[in-house]
Short mmCIF file of C-alpha atoms in Angstrom, two decimals:
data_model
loop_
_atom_site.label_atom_id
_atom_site.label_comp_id
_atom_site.label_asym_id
_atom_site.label_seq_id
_atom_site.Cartn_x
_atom_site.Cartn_y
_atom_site.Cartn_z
CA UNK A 234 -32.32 -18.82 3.68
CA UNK A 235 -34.37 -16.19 4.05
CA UNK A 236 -33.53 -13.17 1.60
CA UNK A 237 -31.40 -10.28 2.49
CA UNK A 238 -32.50 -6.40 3.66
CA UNK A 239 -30.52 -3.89 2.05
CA UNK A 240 -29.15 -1.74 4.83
CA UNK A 241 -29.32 2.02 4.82
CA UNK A 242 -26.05 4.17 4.26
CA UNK A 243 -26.99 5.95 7.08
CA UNK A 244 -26.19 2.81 9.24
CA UNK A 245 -23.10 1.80 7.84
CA UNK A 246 -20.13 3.31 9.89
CA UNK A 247 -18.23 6.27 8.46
CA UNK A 248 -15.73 5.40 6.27
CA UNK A 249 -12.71 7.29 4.70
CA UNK A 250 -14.59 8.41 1.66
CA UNK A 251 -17.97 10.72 1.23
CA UNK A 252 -20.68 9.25 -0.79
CA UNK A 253 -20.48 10.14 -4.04
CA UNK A 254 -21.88 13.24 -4.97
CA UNK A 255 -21.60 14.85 -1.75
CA UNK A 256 -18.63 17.32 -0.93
CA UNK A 257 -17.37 17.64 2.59
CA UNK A 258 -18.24 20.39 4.28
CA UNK A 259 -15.14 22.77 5.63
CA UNK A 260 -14.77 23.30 9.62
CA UNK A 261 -15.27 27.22 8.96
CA UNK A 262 -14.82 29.38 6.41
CA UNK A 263 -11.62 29.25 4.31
CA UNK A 264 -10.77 26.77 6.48
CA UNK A 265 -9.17 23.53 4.69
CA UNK A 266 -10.14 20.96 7.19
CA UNK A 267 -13.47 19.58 6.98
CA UNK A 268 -15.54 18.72 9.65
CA UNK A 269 -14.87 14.92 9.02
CA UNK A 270 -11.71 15.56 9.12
CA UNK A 271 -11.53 17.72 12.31
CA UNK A 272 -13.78 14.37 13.81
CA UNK A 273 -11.12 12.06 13.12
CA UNK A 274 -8.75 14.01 14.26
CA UNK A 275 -10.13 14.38 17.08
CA UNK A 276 -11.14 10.76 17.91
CA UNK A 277 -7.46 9.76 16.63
CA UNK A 278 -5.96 12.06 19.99
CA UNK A 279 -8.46 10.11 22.20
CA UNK A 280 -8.18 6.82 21.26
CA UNK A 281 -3.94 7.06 21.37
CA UNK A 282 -4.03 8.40 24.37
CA UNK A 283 -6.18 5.63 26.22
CA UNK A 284 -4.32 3.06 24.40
CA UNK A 285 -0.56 4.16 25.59
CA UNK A 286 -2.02 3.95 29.23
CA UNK A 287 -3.18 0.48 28.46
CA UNK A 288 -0.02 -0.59 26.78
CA UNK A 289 2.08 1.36 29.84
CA UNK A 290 0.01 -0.49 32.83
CA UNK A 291 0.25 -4.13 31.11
CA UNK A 292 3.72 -3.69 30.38
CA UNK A 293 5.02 -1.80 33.47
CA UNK A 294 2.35 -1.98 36.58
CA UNK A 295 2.08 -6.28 35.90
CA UNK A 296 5.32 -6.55 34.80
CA UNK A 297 4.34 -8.33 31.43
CA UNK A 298 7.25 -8.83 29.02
CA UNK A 299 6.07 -9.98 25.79
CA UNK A 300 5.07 -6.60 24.11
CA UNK A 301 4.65 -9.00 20.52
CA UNK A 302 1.82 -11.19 22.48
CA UNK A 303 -0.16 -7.88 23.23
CA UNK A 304 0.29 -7.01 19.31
CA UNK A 305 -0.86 -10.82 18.40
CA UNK A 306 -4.09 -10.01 20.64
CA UNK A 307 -4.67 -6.43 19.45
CA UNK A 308 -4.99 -8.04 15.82
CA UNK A 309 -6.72 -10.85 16.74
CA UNK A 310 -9.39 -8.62 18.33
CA UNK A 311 -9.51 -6.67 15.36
CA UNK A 312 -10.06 -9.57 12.73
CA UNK A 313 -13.08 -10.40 14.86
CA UNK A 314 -14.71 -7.31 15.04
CA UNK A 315 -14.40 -6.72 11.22
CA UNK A 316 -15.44 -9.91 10.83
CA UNK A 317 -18.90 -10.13 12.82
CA UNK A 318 -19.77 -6.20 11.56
CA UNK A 319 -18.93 -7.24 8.23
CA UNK A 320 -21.38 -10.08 8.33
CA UNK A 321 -24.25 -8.03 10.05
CA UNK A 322 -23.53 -5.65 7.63
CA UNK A 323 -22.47 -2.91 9.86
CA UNK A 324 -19.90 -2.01 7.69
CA UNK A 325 -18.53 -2.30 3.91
CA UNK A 326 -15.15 -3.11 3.18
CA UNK A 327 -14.81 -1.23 -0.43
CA UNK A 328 -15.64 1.96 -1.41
CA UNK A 329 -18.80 2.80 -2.74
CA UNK A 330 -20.10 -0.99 -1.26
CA UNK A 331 -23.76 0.20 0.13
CA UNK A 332 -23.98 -2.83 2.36
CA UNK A 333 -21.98 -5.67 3.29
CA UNK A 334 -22.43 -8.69 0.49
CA UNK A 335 -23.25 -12.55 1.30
CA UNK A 336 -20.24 -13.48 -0.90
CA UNK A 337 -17.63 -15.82 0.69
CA UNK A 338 -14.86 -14.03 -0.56
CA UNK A 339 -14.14 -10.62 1.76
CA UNK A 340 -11.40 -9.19 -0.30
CA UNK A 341 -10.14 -10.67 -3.16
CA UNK A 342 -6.37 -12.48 -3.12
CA UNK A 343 -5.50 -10.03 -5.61
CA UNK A 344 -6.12 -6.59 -3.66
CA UNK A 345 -4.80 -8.47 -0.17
CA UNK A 346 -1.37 -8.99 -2.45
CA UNK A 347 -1.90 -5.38 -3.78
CA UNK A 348 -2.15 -4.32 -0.18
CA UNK A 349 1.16 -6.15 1.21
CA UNK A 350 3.67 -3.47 1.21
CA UNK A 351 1.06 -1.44 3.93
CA UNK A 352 0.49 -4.74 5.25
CA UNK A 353 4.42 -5.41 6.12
CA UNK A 354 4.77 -1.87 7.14
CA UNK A 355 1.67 -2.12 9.32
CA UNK A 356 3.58 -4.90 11.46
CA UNK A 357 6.91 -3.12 12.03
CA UNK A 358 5.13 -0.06 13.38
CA UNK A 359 3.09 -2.05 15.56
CA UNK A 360 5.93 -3.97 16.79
CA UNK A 361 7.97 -1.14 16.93
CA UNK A 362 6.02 1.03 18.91
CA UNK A 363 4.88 -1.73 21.76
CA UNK A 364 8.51 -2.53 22.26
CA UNK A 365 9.01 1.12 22.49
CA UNK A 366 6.38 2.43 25.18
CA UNK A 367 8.42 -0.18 27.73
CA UNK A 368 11.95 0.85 27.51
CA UNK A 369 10.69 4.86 28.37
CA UNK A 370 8.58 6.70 30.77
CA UNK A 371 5.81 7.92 29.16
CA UNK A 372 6.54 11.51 29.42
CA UNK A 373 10.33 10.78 27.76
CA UNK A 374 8.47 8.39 25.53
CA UNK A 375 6.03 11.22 24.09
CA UNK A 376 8.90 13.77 23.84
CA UNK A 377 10.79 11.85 21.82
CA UNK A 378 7.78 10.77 19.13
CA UNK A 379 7.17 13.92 18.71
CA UNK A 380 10.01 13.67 16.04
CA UNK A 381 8.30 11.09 14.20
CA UNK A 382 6.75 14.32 12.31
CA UNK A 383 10.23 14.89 10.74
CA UNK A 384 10.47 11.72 9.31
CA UNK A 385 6.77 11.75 7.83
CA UNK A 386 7.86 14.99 5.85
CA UNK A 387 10.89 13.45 4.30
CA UNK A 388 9.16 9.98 3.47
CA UNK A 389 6.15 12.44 1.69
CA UNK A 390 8.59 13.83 -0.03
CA UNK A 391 10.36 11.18 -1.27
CA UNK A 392 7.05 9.18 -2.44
CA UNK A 393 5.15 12.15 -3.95
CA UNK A 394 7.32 15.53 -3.51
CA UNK A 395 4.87 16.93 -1.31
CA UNK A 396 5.97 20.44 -0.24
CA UNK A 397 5.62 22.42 2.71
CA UNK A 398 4.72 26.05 3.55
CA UNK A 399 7.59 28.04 5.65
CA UNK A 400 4.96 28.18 8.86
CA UNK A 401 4.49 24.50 8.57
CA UNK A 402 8.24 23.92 8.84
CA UNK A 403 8.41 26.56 11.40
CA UNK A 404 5.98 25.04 13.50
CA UNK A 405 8.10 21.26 13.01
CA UNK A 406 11.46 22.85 13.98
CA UNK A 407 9.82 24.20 17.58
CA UNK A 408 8.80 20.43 17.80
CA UNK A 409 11.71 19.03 16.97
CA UNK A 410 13.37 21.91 19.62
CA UNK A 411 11.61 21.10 22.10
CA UNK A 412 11.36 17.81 22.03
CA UNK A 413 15.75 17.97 22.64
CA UNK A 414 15.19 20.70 25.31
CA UNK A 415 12.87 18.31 27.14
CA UNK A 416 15.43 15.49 27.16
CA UNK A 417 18.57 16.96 27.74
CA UNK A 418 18.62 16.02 31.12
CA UNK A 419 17.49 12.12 30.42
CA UNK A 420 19.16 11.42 27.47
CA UNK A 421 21.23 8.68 28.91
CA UNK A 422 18.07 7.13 30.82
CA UNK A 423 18.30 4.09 28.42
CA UNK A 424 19.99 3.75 25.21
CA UNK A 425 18.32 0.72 24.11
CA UNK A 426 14.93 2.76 24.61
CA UNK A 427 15.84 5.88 23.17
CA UNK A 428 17.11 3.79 19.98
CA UNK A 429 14.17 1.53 20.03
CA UNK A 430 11.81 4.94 20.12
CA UNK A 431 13.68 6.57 16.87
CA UNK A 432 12.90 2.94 15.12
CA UNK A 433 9.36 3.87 15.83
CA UNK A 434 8.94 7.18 14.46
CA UNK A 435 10.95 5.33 11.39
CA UNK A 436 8.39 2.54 11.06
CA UNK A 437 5.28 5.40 11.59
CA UNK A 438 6.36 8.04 8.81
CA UNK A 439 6.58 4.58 6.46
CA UNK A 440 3.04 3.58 7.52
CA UNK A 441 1.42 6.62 7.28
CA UNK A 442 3.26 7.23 3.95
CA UNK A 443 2.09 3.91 2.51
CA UNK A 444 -1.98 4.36 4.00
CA UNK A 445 -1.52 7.73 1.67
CA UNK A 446 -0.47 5.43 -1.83
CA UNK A 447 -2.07 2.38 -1.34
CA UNK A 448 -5.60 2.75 0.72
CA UNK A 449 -6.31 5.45 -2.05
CA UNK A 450 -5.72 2.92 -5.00
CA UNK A 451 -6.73 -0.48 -3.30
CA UNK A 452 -10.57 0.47 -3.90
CA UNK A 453 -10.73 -0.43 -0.15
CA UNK A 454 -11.67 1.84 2.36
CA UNK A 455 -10.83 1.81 6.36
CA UNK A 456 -12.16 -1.23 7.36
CA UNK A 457 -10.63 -3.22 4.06
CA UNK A 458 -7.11 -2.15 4.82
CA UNK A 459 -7.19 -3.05 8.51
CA UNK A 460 -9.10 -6.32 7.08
CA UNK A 461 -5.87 -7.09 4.88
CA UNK A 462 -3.41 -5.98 7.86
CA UNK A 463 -5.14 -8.20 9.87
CA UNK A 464 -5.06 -11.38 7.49
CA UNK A 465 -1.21 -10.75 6.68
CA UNK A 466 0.21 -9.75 9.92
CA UNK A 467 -1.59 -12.12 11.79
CA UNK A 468 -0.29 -15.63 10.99
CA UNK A 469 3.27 -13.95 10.76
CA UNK A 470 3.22 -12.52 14.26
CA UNK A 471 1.48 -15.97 15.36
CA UNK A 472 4.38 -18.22 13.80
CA UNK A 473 7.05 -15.63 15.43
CA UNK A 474 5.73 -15.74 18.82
CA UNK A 475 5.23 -19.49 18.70
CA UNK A 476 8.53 -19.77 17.71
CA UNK A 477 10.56 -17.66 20.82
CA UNK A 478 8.23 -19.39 23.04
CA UNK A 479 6.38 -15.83 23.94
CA UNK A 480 3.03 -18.11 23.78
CA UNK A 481 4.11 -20.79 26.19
CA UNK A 482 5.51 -17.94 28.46
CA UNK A 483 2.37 -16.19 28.72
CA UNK A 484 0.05 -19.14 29.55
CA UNK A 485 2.62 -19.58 32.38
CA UNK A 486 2.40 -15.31 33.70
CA UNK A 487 1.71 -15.32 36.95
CA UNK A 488 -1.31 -12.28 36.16
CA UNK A 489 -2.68 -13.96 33.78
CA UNK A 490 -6.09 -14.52 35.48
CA UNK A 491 -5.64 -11.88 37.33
CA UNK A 492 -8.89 -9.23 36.43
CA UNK A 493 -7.13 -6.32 36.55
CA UNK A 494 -4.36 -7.84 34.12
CA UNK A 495 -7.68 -9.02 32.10
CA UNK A 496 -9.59 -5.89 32.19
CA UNK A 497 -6.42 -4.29 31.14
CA UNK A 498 -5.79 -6.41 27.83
CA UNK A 499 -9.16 -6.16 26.83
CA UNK A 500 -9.11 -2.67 27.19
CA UNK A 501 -5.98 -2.30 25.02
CA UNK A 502 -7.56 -4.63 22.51
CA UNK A 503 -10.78 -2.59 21.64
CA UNK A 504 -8.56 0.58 21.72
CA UNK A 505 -6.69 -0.40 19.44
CA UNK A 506 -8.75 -1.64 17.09
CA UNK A 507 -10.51 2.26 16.87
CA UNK A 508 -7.20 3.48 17.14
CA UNK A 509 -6.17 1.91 13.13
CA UNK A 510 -9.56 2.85 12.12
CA UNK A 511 -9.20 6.25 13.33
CA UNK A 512 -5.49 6.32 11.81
CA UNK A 513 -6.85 5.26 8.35
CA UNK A 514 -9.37 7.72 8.58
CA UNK A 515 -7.43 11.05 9.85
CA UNK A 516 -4.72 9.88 7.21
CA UNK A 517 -7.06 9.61 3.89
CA UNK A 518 -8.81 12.59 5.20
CA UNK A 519 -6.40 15.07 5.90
CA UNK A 520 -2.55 13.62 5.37
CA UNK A 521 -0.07 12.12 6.75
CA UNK A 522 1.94 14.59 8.35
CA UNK A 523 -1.87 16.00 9.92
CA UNK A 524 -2.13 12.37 11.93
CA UNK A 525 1.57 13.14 13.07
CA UNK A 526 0.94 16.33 14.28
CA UNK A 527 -2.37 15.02 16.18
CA UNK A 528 -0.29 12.22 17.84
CA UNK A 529 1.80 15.20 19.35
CA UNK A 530 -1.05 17.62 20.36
CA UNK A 531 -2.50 14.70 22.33
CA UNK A 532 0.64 14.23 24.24
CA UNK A 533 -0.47 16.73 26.45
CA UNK A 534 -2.71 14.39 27.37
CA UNK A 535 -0.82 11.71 27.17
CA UNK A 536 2.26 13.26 29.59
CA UNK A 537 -0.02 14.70 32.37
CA UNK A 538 -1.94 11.21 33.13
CA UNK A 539 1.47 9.48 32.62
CA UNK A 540 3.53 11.68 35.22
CA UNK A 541 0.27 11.06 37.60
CA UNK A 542 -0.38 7.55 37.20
CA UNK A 543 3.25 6.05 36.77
CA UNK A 544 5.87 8.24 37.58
CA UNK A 545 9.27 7.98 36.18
CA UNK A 546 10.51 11.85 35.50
CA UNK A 547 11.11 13.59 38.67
CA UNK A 548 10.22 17.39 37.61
CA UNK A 549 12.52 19.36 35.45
CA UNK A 550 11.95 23.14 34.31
CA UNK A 551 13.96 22.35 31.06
CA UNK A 552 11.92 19.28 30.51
CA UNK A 553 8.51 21.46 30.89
CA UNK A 554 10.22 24.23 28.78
CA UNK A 555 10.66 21.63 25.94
CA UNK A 556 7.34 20.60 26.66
CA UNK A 557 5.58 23.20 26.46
CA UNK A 558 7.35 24.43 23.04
CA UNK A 559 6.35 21.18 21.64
CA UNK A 560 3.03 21.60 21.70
CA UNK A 561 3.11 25.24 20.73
CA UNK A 562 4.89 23.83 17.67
CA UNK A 563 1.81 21.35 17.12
CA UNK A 564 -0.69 24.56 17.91
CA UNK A 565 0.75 26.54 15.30
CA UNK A 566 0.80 23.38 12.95
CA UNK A 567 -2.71 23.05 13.35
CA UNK A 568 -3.37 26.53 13.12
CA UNK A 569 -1.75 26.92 9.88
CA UNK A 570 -3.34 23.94 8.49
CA UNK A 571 -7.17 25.46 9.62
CA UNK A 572 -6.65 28.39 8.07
CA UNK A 573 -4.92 26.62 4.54
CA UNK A 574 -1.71 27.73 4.82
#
């Protein structure tokens, strides 16, 4: 075997920690996002809003009813990407790693155990929020996320007494206004969807309040924790498929070779692989309430292509009302948190 070339740092994909040594740089001055951070951000809003499009046309324009075999695919396709960069040593999988190793072992049995209780909460939130994008219209369905912020704030508070600044909970109670101004005139759409929506933003403030304690003491960095996820929620999500008979239903779904259903799978796939690594890496970053308020500044995004390209919410002034409060909420959230206050 021929012997190894140590890669350069500069080719290793960014990670959610700076070299040692070297200090982020803020956005501006006395502002207390860095330009890293501002990057994931950023990507985060992009990547969730193509992937909720994806998830929306497999779902509703084929028809395809088992939201968990999307999930099983979405972490398949992830396992295999880590996988093949790890080995071409694209990326590391621990922090401070320079290159990717030749060892056998990945990540050692004792940090995947270490990593369970993110691993466990990675799968309800995935679950969770698949099952959740079909019971709503996308425009209801971003509305009512936009409370997940809410939730994130009390689970931070409960697992390390963070505290909040009066603007910052000014800016969440707009959201949280808005968001009930927007629906008052659906809120008996669909129960079941509504419900299954709240279990969402449950399962997301847990997640993002677990990436915040354990990816910061697992000595893993981005790529490691979605490595674990992967390894853990895999098999389980396999076995619980196999067992309803969601498997044996799919290979049977009419669309199935159908390219448009393809292209649309594989498209949801890829997205949301970048959408956990862009997760892990707004959440280390900058915190977990920051990667809630991104997920509601891109529902502008995410509300206008929805209305356009599947309908559902015939227009409402109160519903744009509560939109548009909504987002000034998230504006003046991310305006207090550029400035540090």
């Amino acid at each position: 075997m021929a012997p190894s070339v140590p890669v350069s740092k500069g080719m290793l994909l960014p990670v959610s920690d700076s070299p040692r040594g070297a200090a982020d740089e803020s956005l501006f001055k006395g502002s207390a996002m860095t330009k890293r951070g501002a990057y994931a951000a950023l990507a985060y809003m992009s990547c969730a809003v193509l992937l909720v499009l994806f998830n929306k046309a497999a779902l509703s324009s084929y028809s395809f009813p088992f939201a968990n075999v999307i999930t099983l695919f979405q972490m398949i396709c992830s396992t295999a990407l880590l996988y093949a960069m790890k080995r071409w040593k694209i990326i590391s999988f621990t922090v401070g790693e320079p290159w990717a190793s030749d060892s056998g072992s990945l990540v050692p049995f004792r940090t995947i155990l270490q990593t369970l209780p993110l691993s466990l909460s990675y799968l309800l939130y995935m679950l969770a929020s698949m099952e959740s994008v079909r019971g709503v219209n996308v425009p209801m369905y971003t509305t009512l996320r936009r409370t997940t912020v809410v939730f994130t704030m009390t689970m931070e508070y409960l697992l390390t007494r963070q505290k909040y600044s009066f603007p910052i909970f000014g800016s969440v109670a707009l959201i949280v206004f808005g968001a009930f101004v927007a629906g008052a005139h659906d809120l008996s759409f669909d129960a079941y969807g509504y419900a299954i929506v709240f279990v969402a933003n449950i399962t997301t403030a847990i997640y993002l309040a677990t990436i915040a304690r354990v990816g910061k003491s697992s000595g893993l960095n981005s790529f490691g924790l979605m490595w674990c996820n992967g390894l853990v929620c895999g098999p389980i999500l396999l076995l619980w498929t196999f067992i309803r008979g969601d498997l044996q239903s799919t290979i049977n779904f009419p669309y199935l070779y159908s390219p448009g259903f393809q292209i649309v799978m594989l498209s949801s796939c890829i997205m949301a692989f970048f959408l956990n690594y862009s997760i892990f890496l707004n959440t280390t970053l900058n915190s977990a309430v920051t990667q809630t308020m991104c997920g509601n500044l891109k529902d502008l995004f995410t509300v206008g292509l929805g209305w356009i390209l599947f309908g559902g919410l015939p227009f409402d002034l109160l519903n744009v009302i509560g939109q548009v409060l909504g987002f000034l909420g998230s504006g003046l959230y991310a305006y207090c948190k550029l400035k540090g206050k």
